[in-house]
Short mmCIF file of C-alpha atoms and ligand atoms in Angstrom, two decimals:
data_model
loop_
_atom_site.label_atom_id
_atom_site.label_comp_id
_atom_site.label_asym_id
_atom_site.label_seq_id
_atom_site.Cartn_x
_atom_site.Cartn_y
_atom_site.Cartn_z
CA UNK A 1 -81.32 -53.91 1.88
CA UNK A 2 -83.12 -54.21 -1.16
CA UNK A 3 -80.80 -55.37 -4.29
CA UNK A 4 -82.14 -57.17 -7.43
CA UNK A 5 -78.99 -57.04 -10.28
CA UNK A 6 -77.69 -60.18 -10.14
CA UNK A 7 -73.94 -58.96 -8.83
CA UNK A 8 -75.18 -56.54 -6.26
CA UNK A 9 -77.31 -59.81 -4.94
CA UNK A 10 -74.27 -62.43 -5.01
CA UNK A 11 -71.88 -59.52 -3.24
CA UNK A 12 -74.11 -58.45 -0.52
CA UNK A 13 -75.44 -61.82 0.78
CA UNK A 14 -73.14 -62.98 3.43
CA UNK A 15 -73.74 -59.39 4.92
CA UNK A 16 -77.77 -60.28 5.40
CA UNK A 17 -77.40 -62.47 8.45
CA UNK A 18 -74.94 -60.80 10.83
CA UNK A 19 -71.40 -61.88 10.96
CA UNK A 20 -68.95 -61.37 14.00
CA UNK A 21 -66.24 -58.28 13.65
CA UNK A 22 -68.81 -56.86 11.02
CA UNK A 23 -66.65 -59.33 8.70
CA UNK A 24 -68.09 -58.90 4.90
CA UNK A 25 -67.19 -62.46 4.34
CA UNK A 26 -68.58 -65.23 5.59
CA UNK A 27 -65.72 -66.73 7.44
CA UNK A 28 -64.38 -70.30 6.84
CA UNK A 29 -65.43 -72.81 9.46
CA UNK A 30 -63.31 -75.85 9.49
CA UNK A 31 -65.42 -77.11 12.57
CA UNK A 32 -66.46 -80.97 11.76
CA UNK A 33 -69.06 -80.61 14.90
CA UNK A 34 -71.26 -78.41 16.71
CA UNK A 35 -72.30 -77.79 19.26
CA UNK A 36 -75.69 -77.25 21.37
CA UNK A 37 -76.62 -75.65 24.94
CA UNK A 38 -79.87 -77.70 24.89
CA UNK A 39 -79.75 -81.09 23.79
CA UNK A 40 -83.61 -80.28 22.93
CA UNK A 41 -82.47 -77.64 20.15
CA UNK A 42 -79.78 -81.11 18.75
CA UNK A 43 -82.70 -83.49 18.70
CA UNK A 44 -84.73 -80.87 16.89
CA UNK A 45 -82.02 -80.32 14.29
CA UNK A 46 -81.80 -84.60 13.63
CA UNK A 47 -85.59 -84.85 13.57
CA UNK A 48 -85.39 -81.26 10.71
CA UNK A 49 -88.05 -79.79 13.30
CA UNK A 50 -85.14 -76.82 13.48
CA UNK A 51 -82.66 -75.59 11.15
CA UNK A 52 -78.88 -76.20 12.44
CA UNK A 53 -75.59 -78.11 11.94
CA UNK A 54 -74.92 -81.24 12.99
CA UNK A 55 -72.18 -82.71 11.55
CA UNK A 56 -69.44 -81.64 8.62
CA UNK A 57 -70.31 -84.37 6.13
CA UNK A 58 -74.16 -82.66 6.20
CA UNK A 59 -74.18 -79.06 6.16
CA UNK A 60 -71.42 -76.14 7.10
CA UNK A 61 -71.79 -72.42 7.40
CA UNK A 62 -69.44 -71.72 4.99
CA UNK A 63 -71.22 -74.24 2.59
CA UNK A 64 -74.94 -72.72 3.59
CA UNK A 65 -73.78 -69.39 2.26
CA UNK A 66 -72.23 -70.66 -0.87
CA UNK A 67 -75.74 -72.30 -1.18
CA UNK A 68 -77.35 -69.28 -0.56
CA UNK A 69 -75.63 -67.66 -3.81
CA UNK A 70 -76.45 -70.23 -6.20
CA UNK A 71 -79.91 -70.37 -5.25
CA UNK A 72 -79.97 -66.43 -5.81
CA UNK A 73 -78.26 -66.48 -9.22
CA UNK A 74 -80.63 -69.62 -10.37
CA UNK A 75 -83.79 -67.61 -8.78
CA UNK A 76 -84.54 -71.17 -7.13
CA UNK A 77 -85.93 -72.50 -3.66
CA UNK A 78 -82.84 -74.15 -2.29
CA UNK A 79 -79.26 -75.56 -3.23
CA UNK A 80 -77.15 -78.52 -2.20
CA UNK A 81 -73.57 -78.22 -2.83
CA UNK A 82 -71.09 -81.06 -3.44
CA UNK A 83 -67.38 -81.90 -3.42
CA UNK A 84 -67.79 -81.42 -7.68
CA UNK A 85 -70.23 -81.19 -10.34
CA UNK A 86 -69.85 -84.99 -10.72
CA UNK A 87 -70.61 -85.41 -7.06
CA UNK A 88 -73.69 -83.61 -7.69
CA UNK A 89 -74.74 -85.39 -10.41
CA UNK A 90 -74.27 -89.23 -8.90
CA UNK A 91 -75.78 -87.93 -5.69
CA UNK A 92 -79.47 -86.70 -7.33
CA UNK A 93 -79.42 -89.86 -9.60
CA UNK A 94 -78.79 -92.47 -7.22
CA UNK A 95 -81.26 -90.58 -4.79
CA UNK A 96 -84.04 -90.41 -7.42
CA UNK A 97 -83.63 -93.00 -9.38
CA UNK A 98 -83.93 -96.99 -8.52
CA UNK A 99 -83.39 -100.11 -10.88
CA UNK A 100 -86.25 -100.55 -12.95
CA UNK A 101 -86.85 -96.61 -13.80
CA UNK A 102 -85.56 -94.72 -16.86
CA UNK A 103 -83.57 -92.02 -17.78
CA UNK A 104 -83.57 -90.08 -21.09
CA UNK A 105 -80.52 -88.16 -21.84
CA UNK A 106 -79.30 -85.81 -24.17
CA UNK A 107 -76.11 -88.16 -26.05
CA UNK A 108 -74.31 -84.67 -26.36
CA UNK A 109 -73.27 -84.72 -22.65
CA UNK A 110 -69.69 -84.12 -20.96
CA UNK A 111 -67.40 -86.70 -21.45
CA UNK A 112 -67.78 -88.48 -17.57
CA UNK A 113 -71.24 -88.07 -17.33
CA UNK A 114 -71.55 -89.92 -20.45
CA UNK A 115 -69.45 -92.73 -18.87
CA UNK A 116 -71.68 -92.16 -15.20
CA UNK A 117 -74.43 -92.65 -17.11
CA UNK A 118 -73.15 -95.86 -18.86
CA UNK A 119 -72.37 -97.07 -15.01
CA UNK A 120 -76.22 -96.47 -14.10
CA UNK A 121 -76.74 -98.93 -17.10
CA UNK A 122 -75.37 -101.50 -14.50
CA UNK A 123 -77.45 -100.85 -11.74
CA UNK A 124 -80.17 -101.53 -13.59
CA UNK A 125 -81.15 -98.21 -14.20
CA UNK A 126 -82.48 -97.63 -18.22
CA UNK A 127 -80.90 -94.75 -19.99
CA UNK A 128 -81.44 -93.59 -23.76
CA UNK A 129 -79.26 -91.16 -24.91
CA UNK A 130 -80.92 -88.82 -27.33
CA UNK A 131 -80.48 -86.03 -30.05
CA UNK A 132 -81.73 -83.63 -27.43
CA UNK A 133 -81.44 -80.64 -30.14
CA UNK A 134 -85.07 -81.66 -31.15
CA UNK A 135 -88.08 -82.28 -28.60
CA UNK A 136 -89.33 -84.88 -30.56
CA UNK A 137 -86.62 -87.28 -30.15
CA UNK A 138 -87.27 -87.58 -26.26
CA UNK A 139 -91.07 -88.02 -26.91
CA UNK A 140 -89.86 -91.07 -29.03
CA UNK A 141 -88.03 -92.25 -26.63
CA UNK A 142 -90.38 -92.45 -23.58
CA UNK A 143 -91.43 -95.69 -21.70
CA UNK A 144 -93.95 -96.28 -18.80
CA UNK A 145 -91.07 -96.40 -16.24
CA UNK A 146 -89.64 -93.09 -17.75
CA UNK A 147 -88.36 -91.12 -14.99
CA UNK A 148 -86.59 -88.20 -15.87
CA UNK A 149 -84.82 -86.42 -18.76
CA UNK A 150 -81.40 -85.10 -18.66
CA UNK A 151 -79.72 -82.39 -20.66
CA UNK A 152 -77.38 -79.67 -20.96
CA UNK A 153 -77.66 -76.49 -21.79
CA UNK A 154 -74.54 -75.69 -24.80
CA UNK A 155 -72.83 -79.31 -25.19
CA UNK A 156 -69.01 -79.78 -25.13
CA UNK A 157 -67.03 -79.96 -27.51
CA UNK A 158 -69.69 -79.16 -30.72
CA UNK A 159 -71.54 -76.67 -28.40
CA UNK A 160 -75.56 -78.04 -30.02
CA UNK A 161 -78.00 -76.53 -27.61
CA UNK A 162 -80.66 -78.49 -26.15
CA UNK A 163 -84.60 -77.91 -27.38
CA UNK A 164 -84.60 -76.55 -23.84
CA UNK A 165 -88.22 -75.22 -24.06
CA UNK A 166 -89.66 -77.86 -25.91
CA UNK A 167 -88.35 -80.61 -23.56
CA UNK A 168 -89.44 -78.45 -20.59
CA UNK A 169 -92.91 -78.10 -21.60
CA UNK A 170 -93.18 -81.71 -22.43
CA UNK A 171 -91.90 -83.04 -19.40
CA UNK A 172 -94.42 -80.47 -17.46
CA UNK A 173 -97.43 -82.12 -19.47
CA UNK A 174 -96.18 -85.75 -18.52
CA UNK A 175 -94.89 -84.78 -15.04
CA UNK A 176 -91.45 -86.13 -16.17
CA UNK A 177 -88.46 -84.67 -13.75
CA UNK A 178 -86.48 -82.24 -16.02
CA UNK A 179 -82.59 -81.77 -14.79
CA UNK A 180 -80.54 -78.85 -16.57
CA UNK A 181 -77.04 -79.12 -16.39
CA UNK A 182 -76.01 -75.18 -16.59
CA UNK A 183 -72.58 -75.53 -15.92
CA UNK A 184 -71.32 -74.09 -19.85
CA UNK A 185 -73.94 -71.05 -19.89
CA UNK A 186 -73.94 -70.62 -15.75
CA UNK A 187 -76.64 -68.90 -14.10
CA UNK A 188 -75.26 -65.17 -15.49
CA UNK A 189 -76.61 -66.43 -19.37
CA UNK A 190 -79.57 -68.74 -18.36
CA UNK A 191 -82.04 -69.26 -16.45
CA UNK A 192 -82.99 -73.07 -16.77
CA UNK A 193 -86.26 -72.49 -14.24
CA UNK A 194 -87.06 -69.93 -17.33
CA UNK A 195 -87.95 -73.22 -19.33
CA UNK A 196 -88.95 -75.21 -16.56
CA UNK A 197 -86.40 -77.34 -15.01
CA UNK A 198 -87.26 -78.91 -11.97
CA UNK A 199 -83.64 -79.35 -11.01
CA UNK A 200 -80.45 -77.39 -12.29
CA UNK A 201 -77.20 -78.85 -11.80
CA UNK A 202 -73.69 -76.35 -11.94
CA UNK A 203 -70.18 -77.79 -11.96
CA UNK A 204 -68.91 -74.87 -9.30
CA UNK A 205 -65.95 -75.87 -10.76
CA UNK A 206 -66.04 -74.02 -13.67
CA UNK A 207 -67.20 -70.69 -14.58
CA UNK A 208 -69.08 -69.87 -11.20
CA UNK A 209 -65.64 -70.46 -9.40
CA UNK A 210 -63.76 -69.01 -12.65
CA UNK A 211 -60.02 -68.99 -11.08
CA UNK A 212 -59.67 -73.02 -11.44
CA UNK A 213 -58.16 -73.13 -7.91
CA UNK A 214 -61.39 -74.92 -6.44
CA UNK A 215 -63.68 -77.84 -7.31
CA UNK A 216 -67.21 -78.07 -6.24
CA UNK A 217 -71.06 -78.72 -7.77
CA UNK A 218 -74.24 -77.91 -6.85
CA UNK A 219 -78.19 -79.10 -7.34
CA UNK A 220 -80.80 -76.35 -7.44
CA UNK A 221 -84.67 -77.07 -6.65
CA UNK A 222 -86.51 -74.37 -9.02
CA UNK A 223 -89.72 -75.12 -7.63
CA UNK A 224 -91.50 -75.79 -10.93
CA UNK A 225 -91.63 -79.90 -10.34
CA UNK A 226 -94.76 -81.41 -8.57
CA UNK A 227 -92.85 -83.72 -6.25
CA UNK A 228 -96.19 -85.28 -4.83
CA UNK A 229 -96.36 -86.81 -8.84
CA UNK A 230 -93.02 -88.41 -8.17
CA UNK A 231 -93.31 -92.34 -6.88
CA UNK A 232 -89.70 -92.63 -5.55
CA UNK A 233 -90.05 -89.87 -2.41
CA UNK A 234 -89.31 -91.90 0.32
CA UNK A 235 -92.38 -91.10 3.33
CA UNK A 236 -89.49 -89.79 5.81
CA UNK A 237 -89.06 -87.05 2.99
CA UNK A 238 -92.38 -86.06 2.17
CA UNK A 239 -92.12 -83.01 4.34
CA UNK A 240 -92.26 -79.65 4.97
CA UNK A 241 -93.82 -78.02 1.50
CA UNK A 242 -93.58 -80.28 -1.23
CA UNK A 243 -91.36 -78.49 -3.21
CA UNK A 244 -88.79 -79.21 -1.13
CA UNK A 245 -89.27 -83.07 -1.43
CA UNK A 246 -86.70 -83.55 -3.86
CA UNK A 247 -83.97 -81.88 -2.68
CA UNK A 248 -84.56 -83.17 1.16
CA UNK A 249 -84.06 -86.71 -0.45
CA UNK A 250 -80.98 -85.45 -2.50
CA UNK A 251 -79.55 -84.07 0.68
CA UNK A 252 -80.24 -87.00 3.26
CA UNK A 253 -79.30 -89.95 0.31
CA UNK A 254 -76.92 -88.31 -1.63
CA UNK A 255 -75.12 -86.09 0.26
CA UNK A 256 -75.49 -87.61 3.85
CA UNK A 257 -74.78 -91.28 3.05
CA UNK A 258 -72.90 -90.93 -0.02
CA UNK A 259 -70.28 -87.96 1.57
CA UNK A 260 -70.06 -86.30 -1.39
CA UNK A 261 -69.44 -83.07 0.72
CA UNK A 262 -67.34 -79.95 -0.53
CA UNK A 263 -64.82 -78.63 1.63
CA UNK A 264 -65.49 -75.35 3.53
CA UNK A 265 -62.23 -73.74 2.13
CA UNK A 266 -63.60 -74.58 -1.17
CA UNK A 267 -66.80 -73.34 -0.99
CA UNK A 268 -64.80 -70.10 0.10
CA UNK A 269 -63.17 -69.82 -2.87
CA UNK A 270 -65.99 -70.69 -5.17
CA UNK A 271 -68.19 -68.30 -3.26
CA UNK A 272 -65.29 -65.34 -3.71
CA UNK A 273 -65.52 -66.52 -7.52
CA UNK A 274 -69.10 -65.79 -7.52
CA UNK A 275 -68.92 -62.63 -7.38
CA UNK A 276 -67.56 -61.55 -10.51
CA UNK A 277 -69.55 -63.73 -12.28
CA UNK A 278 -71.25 -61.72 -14.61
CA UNK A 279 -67.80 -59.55 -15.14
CA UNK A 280 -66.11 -62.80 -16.34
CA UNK A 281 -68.95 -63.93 -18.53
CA UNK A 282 -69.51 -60.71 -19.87
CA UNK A 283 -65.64 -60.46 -21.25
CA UNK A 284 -64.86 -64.31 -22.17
CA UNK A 285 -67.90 -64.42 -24.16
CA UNK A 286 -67.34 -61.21 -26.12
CA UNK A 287 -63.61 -62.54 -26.54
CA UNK A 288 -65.44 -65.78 -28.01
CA UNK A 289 -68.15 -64.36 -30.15
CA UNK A 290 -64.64 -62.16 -31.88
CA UNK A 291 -62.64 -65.42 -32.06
CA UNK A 292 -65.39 -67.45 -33.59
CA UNK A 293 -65.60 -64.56 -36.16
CA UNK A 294 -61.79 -64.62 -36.85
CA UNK A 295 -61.32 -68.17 -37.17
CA UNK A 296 -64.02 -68.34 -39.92
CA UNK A 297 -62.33 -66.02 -41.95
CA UNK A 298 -59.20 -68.13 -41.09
CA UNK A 299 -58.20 -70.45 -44.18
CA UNK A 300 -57.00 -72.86 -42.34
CA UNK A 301 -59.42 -73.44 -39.97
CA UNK A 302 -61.97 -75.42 -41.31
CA UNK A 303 -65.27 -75.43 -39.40
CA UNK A 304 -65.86 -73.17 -36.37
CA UNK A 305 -68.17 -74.78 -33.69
CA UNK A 306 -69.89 -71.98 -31.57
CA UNK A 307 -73.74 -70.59 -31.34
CA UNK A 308 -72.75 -67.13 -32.06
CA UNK A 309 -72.11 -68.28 -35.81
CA UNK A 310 -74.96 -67.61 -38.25
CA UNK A 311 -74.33 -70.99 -39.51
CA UNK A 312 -74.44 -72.91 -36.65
CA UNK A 313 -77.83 -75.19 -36.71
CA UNK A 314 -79.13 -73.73 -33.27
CA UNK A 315 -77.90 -69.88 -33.91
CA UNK A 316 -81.34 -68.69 -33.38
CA UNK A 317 -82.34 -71.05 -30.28
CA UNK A 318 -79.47 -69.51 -28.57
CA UNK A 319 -79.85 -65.57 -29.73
CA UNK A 320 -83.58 -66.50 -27.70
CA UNK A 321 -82.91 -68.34 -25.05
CA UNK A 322 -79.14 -67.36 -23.88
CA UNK A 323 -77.62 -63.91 -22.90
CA UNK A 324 -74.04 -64.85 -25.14
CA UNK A 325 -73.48 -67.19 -26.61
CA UNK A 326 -71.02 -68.27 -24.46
CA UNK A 327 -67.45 -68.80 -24.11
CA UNK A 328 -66.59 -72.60 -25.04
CA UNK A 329 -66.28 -73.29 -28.62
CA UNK A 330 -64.04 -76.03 -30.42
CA UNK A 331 -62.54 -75.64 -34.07
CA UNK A 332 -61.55 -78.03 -36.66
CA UNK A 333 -58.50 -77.38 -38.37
CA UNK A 334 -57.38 -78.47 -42.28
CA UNK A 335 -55.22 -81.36 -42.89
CA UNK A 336 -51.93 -78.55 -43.75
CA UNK A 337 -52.09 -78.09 -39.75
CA UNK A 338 -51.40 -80.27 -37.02
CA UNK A 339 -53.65 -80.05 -34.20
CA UNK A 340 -50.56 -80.59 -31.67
CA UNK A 341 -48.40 -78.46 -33.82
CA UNK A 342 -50.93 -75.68 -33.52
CA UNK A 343 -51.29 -76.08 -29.46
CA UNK A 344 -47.57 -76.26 -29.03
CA UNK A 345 -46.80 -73.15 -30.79
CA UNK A 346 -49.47 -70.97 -28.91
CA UNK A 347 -48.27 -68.55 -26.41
CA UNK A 348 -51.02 -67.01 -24.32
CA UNK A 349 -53.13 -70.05 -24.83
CA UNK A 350 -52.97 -72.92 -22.35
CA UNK A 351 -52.53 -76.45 -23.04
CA UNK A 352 -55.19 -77.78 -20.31
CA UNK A 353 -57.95 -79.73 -20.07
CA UNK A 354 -60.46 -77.64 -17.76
CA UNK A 355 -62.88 -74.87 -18.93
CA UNK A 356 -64.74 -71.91 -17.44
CA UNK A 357 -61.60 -70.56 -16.64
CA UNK A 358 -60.33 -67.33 -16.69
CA UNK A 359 -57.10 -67.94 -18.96
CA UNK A 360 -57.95 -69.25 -21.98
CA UNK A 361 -57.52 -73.36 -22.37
CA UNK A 362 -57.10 -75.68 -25.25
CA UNK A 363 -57.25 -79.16 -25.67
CA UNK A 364 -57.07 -81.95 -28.93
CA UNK A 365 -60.69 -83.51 -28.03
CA UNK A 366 -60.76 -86.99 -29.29
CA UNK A 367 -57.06 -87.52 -27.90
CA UNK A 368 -57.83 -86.69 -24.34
CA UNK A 369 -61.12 -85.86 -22.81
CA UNK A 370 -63.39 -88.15 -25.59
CA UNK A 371 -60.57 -91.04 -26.11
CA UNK A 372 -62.22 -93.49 -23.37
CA UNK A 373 -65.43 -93.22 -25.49
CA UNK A 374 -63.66 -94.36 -28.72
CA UNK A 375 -64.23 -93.90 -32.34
CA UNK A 376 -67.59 -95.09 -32.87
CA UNK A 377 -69.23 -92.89 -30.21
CA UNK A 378 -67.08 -89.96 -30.90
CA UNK A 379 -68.40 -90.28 -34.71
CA UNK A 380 -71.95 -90.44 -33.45
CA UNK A 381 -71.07 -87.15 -31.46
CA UNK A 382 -69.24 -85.41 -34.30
CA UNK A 383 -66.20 -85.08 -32.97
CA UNK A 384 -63.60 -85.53 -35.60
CA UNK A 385 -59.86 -87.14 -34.88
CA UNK A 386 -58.35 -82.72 -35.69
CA UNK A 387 -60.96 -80.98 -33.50
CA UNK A 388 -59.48 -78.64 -30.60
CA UNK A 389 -61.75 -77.22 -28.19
CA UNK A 390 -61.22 -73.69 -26.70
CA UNK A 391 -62.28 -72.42 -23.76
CA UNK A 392 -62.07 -68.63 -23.87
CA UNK A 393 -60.87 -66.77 -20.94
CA UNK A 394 -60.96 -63.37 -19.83
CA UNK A 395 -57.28 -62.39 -21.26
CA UNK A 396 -56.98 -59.22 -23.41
CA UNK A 397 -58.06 -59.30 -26.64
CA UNK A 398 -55.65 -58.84 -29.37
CA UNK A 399 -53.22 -60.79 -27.39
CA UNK A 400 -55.67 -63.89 -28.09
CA UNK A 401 -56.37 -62.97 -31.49
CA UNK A 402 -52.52 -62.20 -32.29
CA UNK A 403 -51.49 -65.53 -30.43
CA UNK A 404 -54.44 -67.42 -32.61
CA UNK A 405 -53.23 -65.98 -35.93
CA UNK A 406 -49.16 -66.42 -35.46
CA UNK A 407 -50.24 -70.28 -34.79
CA UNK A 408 -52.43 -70.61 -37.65
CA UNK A 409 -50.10 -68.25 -40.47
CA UNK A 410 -47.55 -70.75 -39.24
C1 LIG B 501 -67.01 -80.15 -15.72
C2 LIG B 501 -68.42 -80.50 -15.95
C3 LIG B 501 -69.08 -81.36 -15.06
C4 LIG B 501 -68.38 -82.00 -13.89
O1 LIG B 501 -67.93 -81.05 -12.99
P1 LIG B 501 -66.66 -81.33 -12.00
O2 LIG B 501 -66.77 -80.20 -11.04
O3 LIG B 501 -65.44 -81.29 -12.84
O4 LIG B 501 -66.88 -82.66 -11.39
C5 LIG B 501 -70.41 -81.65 -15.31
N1 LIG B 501 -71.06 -81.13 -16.36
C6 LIG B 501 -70.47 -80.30 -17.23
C7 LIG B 501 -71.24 -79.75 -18.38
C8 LIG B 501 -69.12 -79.96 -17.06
O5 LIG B 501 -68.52 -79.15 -17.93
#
């Protein structure tokens, strides 16, 4: 069957390769081992001569399928998944990178990869944390033993959006490894291989799984990198076409001897999750674009931090680049309101730290999720001590705005 809409693709995939009973889902396999009638066909799958499974911490069929659907909704080559975004993260750098390179990094990054990357600090591993919201910030800030850059696509909590084209098309002209992190706009608003990425990394976790009842992350290869121009391929992994270089080495260092594997029942449900994807995204971002209107009409709300607003400094970049603006946004209140006042008295709205889920979550930033940073770096990020960050779910929609206004009129 031929299918090309991007939720006809995700729904129909485990049906391509035959499953027993006709099942439409690929069933969960809980099997550690496997086995082989030909010890021939086992060697072959240890020396990658053959595909195959050989053992739980590597590859499962439940996994493989999961795979399969990220690689479809990121039009990419091939996906590795891990236990969580994190996971995924630690596993490509410490594969890629060695003590002596450098990183450049956006410095408007999730909370614990800021902190991972402060840890790669110690292992001797450079890292400059840039405004990534301008191209030529990361040109300033390359070195000889540059590496890679690093960015995301919408940043949490002040949402700036990466110069994702500029920094792709610079790090294509200086053969610099570019790694999206697509977890906020997910695969259903952008394509990172659109703007060059070599490698795209999803937190499963979030808006891909949507139901916040599984963890999991994944790496995509796009393709678009020249792995032959990268020094740190070890020889055992410079095979098979070299596109797949990259993510062989991410898969047999990161994955294999770091056992940063997801579970199969996990994959399951973030693979179920997939599904409705674009359904989800298409209703917590229209929820978000009204709410982001609303509160900055609100008196007492006094900035409103989301791309859909005119104001906002990368409104434009994001109208371009992004199908909606997307569903995270954080808002500052005045000093008449209490931040934990205003959570406590909301109804519909949950008092959580996660996002990309379906219900819709809120959190006072620099008390939880950005405290371990402290003041000085939350400054430098903009995050002031009354800022609450939303993340808009799928719930109706007067009930949010209705819940939103009795907690602000308050
Ligand atoms: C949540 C998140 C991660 C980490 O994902 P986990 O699955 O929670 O480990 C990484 N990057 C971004 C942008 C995230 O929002």
């Amino acid at each position: 069957m031929k299918s090309e809409g991007f939720t006809t693709k995700i729904l129909h995939n485990d049906r391509q390769s035959k499953i027993e009973h006709g099942s439409l889902h690929k069933p969960i396999h809980t099997s550690v081992a496997f086995e082989y009638d030909d010890v021939h066909a086992l060697a072959d799958v240890f020396q990658g001569k053959a595909c195959g499974y050989s053992y739980g911490r590597q590859n499962n069929p439940t996994t493989s399928a999961l795979e399969d659907k990220v690689t479809l909704m990121e039009g990419g080559v091939d996906s590795v998944c891990f236990a969580t975004g994190m996971s995924a993260i630690i596993s490509t750098m410490i594969s890629l990178l060695r003590a002596g390179d450098h990183l450049i990094s956006s410095a408007f990054l999730f909370g614990n990869t800021n902190s991972l990357f402060n840890t790669l600090k110690t292992l001797g591993i450079e890292v400059t944390f840039v405004d990534a919201t301008d191209v030529n910030n990361v040109v300033a800030a390359v070195q000889a033993n540059t590496k890679a850059v690093f960015v995301e696509t919408i940043a949490n909590p002040c949402t700036q959006v990466s110069d994702l084209e500029g920094i792709g098309e610079f790090c294509e002209s200086n053969n610099l490894l570019y790694i999206v992190d697509n977890t906020i706009t997910s695969p259903y608003l952008f394509l990172p291989k659109s703007v060059k990425a070599g490698l795209i990394i999803n937190s499963l976790t979030k808006y891909i799984g949507g139901h916040g009842n599984a963890l999991g992350g994944a790496v995509t290869e796009t393709g678009c990198y020249d792995w032959s121009q990268f020094k740190n391929i070890y020889d055992n992994y410079k095979k098979g076409p070299i596109s797949n270089w990259g993510l062989l080495q991410i898969k047999k260092k990161g994955l294999r001897d770091m056992g940063g594997t997801i579970s199969p029942e996990s994959a399951h449900h973030l693979a179920i999750g997939a599904e409705t994807l674009a359904l989800r995204m298409e209703r917590s971002c229209e929820n978000a674009a009204t709410l982001a209107r609303f509160f900055e009409s609100h008196q007492t709300v006094k900035k409103v931090f989301h791309p859909s607003i005119k104001s906002h400094p990368e409104h434009e970049r994001a109208q371009k680049l992004f199908k909606h603006s997307g569903s995270l946004m954080s808002i500052e209140l005045t000093n008449q309101v209490d931040c934990f006042d205003f959570l406590n008295s909301l109804e519909a709205v949950v008092a959580s730290s996660n996002l990309g889920d379906n219900r819709t979550l809120g959190i006072p930033v620099a008390h939880t999720i950005f405290y371990e940073m402290g003041a000085e770096r939350r400054a430098s990020m903009g995050i002031s001590d009354s800022m609450i960050r939303l993340s808009i779910g799928i719930e109706d929609q007067n009930d949010l705005l209705n819940d939103f206004d009795r907690a602000l009129t308050k």
